[in-house]
Coordinates of C-alpha atoms in Angstrom, one line a residue:
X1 CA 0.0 0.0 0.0
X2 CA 1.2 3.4 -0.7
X3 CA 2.1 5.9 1.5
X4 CA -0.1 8.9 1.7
X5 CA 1.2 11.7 -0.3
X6 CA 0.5 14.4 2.5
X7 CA 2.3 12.0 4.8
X8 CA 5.2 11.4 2.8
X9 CA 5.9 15.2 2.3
X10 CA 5.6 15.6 6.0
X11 CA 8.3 13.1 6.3
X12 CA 10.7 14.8 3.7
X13 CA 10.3 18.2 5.5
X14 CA 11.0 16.7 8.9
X15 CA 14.2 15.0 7.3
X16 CA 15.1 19.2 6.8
X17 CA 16.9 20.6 10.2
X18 CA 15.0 23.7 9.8
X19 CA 15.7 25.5 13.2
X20 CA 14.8 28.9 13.1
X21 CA 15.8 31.4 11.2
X22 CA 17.4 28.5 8.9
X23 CA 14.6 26.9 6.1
X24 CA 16.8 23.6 5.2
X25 CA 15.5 24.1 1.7
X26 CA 11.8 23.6 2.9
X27 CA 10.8 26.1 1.0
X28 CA 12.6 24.8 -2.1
X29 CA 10.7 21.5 -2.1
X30 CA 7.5 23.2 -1.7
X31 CA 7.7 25.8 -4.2
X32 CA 9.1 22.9 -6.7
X33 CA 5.8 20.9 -5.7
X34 CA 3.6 24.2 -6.3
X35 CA 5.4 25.1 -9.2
X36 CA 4.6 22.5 -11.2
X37 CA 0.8 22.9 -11.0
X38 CA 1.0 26.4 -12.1
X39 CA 2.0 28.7 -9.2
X40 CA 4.4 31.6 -10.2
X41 CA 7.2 31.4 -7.3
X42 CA 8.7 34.2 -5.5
X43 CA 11.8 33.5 -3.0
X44 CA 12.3 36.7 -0.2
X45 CA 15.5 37.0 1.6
X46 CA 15.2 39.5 4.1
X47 CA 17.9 40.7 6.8
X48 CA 22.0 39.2 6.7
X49 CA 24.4 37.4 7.9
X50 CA 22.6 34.8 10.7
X51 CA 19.3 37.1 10.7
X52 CA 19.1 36.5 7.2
X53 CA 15.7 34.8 6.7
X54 CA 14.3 32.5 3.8
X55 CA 10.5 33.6 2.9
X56 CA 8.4 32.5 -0.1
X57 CA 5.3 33.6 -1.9
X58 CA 3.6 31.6 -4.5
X59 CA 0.2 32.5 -6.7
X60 CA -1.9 31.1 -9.0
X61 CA -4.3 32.9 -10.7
X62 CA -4.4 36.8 -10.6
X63 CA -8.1 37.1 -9.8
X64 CA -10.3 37.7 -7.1
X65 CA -10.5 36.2 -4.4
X66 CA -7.4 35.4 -3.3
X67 CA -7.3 32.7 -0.4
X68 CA -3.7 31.8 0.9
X69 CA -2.3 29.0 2.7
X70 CA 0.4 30.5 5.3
X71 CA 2.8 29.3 7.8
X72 CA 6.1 28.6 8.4
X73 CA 9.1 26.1 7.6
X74 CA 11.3 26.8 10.2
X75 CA 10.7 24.7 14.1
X76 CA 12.0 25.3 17.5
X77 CA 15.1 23.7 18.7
X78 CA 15.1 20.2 19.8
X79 CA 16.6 20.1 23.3
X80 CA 18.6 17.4 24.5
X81 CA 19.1 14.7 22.0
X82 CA 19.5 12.2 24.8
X83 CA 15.7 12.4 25.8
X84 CA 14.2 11.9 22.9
X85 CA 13.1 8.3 21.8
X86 CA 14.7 8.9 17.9
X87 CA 16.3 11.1 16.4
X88 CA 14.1 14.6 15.7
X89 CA 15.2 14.8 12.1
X90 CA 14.8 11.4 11.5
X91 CA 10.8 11.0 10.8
X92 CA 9.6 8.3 12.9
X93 CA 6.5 5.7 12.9
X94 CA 5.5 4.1 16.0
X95 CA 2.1 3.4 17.6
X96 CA 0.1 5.5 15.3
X97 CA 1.9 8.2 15.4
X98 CA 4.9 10.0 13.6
X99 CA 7.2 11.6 15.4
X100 CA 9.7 14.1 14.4
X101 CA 10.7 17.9 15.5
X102 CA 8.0 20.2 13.3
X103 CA 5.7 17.0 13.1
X104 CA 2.4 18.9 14.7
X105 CA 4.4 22.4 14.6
X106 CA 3.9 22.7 11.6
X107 CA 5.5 21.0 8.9
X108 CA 2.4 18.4 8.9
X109 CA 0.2 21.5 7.9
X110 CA 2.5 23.0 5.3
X111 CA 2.4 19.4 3.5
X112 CA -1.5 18.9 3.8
X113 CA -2.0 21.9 2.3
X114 CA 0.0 21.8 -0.5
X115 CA -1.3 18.1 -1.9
X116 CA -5.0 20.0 -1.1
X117 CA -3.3 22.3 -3.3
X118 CA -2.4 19.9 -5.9
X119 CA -6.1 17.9 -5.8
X120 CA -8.1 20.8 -6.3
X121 CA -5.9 22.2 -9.5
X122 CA -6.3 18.4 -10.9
X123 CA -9.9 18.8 -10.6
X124 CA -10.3 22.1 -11.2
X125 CA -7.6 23.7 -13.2
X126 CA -9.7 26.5 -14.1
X127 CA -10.9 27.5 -10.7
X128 CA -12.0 30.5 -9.8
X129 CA -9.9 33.1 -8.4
X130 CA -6.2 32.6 -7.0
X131 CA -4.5 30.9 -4.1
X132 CA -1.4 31.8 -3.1
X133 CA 0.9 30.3 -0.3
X134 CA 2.6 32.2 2.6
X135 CA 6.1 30.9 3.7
X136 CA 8.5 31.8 6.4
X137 CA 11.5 30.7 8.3
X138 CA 11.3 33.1 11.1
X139 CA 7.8 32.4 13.0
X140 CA 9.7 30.8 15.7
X141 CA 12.5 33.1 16.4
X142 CA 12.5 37.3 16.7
X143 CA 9.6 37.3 13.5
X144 CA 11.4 40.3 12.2
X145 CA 12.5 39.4 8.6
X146 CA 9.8 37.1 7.8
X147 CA 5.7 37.5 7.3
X148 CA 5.7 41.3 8.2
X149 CA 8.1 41.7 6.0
X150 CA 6.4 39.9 3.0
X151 CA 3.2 41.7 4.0
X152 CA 4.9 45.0 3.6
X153 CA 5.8 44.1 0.3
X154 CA 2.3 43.0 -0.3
X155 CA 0.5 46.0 0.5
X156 CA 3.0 48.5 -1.7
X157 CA 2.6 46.4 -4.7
X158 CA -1.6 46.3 -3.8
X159 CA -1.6 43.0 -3.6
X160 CA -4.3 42.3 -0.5
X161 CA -5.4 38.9 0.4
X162 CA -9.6 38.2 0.7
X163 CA -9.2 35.2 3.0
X164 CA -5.8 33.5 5.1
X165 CA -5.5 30.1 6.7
X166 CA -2.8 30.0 9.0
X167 CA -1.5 26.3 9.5
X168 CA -0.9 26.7 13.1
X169 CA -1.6 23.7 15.7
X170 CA -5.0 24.7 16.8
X171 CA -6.7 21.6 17.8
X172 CA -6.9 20.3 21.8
X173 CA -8.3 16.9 21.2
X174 CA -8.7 16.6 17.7
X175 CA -8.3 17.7 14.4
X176 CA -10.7 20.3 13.5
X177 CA -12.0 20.6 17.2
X178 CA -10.9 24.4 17.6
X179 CA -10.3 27.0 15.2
X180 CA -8.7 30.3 16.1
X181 CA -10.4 33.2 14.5
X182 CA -8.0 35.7 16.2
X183 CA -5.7 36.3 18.9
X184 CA -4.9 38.6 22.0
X185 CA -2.7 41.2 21.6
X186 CA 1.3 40.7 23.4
X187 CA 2.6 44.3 24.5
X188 CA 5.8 43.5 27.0
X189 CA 7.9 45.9 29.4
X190 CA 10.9 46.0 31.7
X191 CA 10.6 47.9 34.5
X192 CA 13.6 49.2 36.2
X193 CA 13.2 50.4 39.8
X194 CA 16.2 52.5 41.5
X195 CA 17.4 52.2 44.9
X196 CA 20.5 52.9 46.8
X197 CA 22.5 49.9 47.4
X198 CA 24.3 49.4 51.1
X199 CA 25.0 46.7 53.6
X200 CA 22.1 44.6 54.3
X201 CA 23.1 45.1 58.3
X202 CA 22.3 48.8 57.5
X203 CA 19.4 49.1 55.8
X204 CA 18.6 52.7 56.7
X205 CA 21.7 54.0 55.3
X206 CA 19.8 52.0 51.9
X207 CA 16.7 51.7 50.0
X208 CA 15.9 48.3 48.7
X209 CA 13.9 48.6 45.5
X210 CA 12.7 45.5 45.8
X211 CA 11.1 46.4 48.7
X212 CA 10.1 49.5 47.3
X213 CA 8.2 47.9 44.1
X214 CA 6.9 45.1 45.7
X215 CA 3.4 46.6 46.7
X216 CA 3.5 48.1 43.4
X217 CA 3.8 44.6 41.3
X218 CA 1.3 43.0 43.7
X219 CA -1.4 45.8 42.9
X220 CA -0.6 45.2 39.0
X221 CA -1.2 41.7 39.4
X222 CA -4.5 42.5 41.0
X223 CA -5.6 44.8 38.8
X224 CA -9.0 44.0 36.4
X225 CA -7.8 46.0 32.8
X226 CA -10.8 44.4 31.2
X227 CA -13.3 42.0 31.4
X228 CA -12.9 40.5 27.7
X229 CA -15.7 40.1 25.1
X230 CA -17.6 37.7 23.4
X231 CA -14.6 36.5 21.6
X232 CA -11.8 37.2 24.0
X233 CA -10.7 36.3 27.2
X234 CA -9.7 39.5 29.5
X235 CA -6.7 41.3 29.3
X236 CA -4.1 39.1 31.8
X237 CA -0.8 41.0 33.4
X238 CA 1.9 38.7 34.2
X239 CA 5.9 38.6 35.1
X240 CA 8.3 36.6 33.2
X241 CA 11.1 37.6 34.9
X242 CA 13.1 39.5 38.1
X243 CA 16.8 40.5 37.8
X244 CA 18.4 41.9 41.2
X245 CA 20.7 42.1 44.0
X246 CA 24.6 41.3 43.1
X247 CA 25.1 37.8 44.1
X248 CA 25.9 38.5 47.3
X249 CA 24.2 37.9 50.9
X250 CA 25.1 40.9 52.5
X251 CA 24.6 43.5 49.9
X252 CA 21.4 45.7 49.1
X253 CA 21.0 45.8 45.6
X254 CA 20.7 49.3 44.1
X255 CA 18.0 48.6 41.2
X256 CA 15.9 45.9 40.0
X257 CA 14.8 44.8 36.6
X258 CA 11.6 43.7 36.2
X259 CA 10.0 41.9 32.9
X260 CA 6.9 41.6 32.3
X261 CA 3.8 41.0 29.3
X262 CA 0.4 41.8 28.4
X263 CA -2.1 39.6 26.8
X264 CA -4.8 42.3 25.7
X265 CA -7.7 41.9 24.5
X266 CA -9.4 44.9 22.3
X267 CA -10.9 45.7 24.8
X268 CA -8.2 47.8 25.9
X269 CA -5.5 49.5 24.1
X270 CA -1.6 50.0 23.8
X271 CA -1.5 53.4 25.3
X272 CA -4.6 52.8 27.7
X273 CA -2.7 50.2 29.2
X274 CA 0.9 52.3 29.4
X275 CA -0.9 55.0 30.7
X276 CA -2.7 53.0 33.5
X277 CA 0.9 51.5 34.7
X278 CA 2.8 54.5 34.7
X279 CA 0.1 56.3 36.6
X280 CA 0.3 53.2 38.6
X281 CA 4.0 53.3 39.3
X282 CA 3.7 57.1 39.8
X283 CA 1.2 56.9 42.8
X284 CA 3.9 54.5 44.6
X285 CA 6.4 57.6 44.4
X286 CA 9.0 55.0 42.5
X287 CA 12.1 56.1 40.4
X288 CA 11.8 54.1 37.4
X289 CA 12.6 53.7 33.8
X290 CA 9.8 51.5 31.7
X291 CA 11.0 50.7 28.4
X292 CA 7.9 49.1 26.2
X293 CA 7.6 46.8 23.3
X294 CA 4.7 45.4 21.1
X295 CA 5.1 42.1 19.4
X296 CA 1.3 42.4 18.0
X297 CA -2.0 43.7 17.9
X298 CA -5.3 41.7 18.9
X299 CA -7.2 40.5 15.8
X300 CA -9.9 38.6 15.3
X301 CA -12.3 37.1 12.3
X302 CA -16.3 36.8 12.9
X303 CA -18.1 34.3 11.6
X304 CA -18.2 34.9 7.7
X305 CA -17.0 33.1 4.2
X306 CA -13.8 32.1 6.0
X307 CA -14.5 30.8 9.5
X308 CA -17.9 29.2 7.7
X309 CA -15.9 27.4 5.0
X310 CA -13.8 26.0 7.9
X311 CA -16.5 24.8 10.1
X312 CA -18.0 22.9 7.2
X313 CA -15.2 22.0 6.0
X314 CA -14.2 20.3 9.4
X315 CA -17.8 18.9 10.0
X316 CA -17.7 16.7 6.5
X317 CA -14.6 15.5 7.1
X318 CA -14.7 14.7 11.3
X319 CA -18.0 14.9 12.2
X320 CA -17.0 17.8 14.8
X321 CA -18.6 21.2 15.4
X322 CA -15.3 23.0 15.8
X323 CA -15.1 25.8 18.4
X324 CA -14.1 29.4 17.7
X325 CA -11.1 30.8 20.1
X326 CA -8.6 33.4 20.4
X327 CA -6.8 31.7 23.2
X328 CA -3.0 30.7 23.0
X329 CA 0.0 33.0 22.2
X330 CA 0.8 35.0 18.8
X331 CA 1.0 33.7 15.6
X332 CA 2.1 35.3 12.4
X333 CA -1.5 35.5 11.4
X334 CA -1.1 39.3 13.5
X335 CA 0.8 41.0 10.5
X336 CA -1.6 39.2 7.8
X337 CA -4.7 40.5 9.2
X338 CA -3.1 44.1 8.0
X339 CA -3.3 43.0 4.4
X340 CA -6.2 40.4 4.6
X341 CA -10.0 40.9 5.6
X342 CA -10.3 37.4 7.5
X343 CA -7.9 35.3 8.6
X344 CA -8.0 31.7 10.9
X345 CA -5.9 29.4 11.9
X346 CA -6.8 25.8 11.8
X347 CA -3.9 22.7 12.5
X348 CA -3.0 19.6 14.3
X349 CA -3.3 18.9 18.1
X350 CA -1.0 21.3 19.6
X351 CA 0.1 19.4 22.7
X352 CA 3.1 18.1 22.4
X353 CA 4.3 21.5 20.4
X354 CA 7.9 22.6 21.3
X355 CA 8.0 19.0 23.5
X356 CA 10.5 16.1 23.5
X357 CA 9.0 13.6 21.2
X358 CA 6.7 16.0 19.1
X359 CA 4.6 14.1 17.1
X360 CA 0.9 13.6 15.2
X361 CA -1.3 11.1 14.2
X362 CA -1.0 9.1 11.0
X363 CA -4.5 9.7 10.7
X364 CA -4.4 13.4 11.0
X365 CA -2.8 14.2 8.1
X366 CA -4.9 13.1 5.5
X367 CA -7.3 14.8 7.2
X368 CA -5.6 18.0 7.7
X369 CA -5.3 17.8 4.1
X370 CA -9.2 16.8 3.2
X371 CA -10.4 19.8 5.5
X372 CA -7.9 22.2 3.5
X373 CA -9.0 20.8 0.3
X374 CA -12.7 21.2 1.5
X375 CA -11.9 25.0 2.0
X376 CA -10.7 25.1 -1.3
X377 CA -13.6 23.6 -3.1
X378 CA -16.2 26.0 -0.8
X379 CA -14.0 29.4 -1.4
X380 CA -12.9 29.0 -5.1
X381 CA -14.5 25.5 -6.6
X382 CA -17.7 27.5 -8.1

């Protein structure tokens, strides 16, 4: 019996040592695969030296509308070798399951999608509209050279998108059990609180910032920003991180370093939630720097031609009514939903993402690749 085509491109990505920012020619074999059912192929290289990173977009078609496939070729790192049960690069079968580093995040996706790809052009090679496909290697690591940086070329050349589907691992059970139609917002800070460092014997001739800032972060933590909406969970507030103190027992340290991240809903916004914590910090009479960053905006897709296509699409192939969240971290569909009206991410079973012994079900590929191919036929087949 013959391998499944979606499984055997799965493998032959794996086999790639694709750990962010590098590709491993992932992109190579796909665009080789696309281009011979009639996509026009467009390599971007954006940054140098070891930020240099590998994009790719593909079209077929010029017309409207324009549904893309996007995700990314390039996977976390695998930790130590020794704990795994074979080797992350080496595609693996055992009990129903193939294991492999990118397995569920997300080379599985990429390679359902393109032989959905390759069905529906086989039947339909006049099909309405275009597809196009959405590569990067840099979804895992800083995300500076890769999809915002092919969606800025995008929107000078006018090229907009009418409907995404990001390959991420969405599912909790499942394939198809959970869709995300958008995601919270991720704003982060470091806080750094000044002191005056001295002998911990003496602590009047000192002032310990941690001390100092303590009843601060405990109010933040407390603090209600928002209560959410129908769609999204409320705005959380949490530190990642505390830096202080010198090493030493006896010594007072002069500052601390604080890290720490929003997950916002739109319910609130950038400079609503800056301005609540420096007014915040000011009423605890602290001497502080806050330097802030935003990794990505909240977005999120209602029900509509995309998220309906999906759900149908799911409910043929599974059986399941899927469920609509914006739960989870950031994904790159944050700088596509600047260049295309609605945007959703649907994959495989996310739990053992970024794990020793990541893996998927045999049987989730082929459908992976029946619910993209369902999409397909519902957006474009008409």
């Amino acid at each position: 019996m013959s391998e499944h085509p979606a499984l055997a491109l799965t493998r032959a990505l794996i086999e790639r040592a694709s750990v962010t920012p590098e590709d491993g020619q992932c992109q190579a074999i796909i665009g080789e695969r696309l281009a011979r059912i009639g996509f026009r192929i467009e390599p971007m290289a954006f940054g140098e030296g070891p930020e240099r990173v590998q994009n790719l977009w593909a079209r077929r078609g010029t017309g409207a509308p324009l549904l893309c496939f996007a995700g990314h070729t390039d996977v976390v790192p695998t930790g130590p070798l020794e704990q795994w049960h074979s080797d992350p690069f080496v595609p693996t079968i055992r009990d129903g399951r193939l294991y492999g580093r990118g397995a569920a995040d997300m080379k599985s996706s990429l390679a359902a999608m393109v032989v959905a790809c390759e069905e529906f052009v086989a039947r339909r090679p006049d099909h309405g509209g275009s597809i196009a496909f959405l590569l990067t290697s840099d979804e895992e690591g800083v995300a500076v050279n890769g999809t915002v940086r092919v969606c800025d070329v995008l929107r000078a050349r006018g090229e907009a998108l009418d409907f995404c589907v990001v390959g991420e691992p969405t599912a909790v059970n499942a394939v198809g059990d959970m869709i995300k139609n958008g995601r919270r917002g991720s704003m982060s800070g470091r806080l750094t609180v000044r002191g005056v460092q001295g002998h911990i014997a003496y602590p009047h001739l000192a002032r310990n910032p941690i001390h100092l800032v303590a009843p601060a972060l405990a109010e933040l933590a407390r603090t209600e920003w928002d209560r959410g909406n129908t769609y999204f969970q409320p705005t959380s507030w949490q530190v990642s991180n505390i830096h202080g103190g010198t090493g030493a027992t006896n010594i007072i340290p002069g500052t601390v370093v604080i890290d720490f991240n929003f997950r916002f809903s739109p319910e609130s916004t950038i400079d609503g939630l800056k301005q609540r914590v420096h007014a915040l910090l000011d009423a605890h009479g602290l001497d502080y720097e806050l330097a802030w960053s935003v990794s990505g905006k909240p977005f999120m897709t209602p029900r509509g031609a995309l998220v309906d296509a999906l759900a149908a699409s799911v409910r043929a192939v599974t059986g399941i009514e899927t469920e609509l969240s914006t739960s989870g971290g950031t994904s790159d569909g944050r700088f596509i939903a600047d260049i295309c009206r609605e945007v959703a991410e649907l994959g495989p079973v996310n739990a053992s993402i970024h794990k020793i012994d990541e893996h998927i079900a045999l049987d989730a590929i082929p459908a992976l690749k029946d619910i993209y191919l369902g999409v397909l036929e519902r957006l474009l087949g008409s």
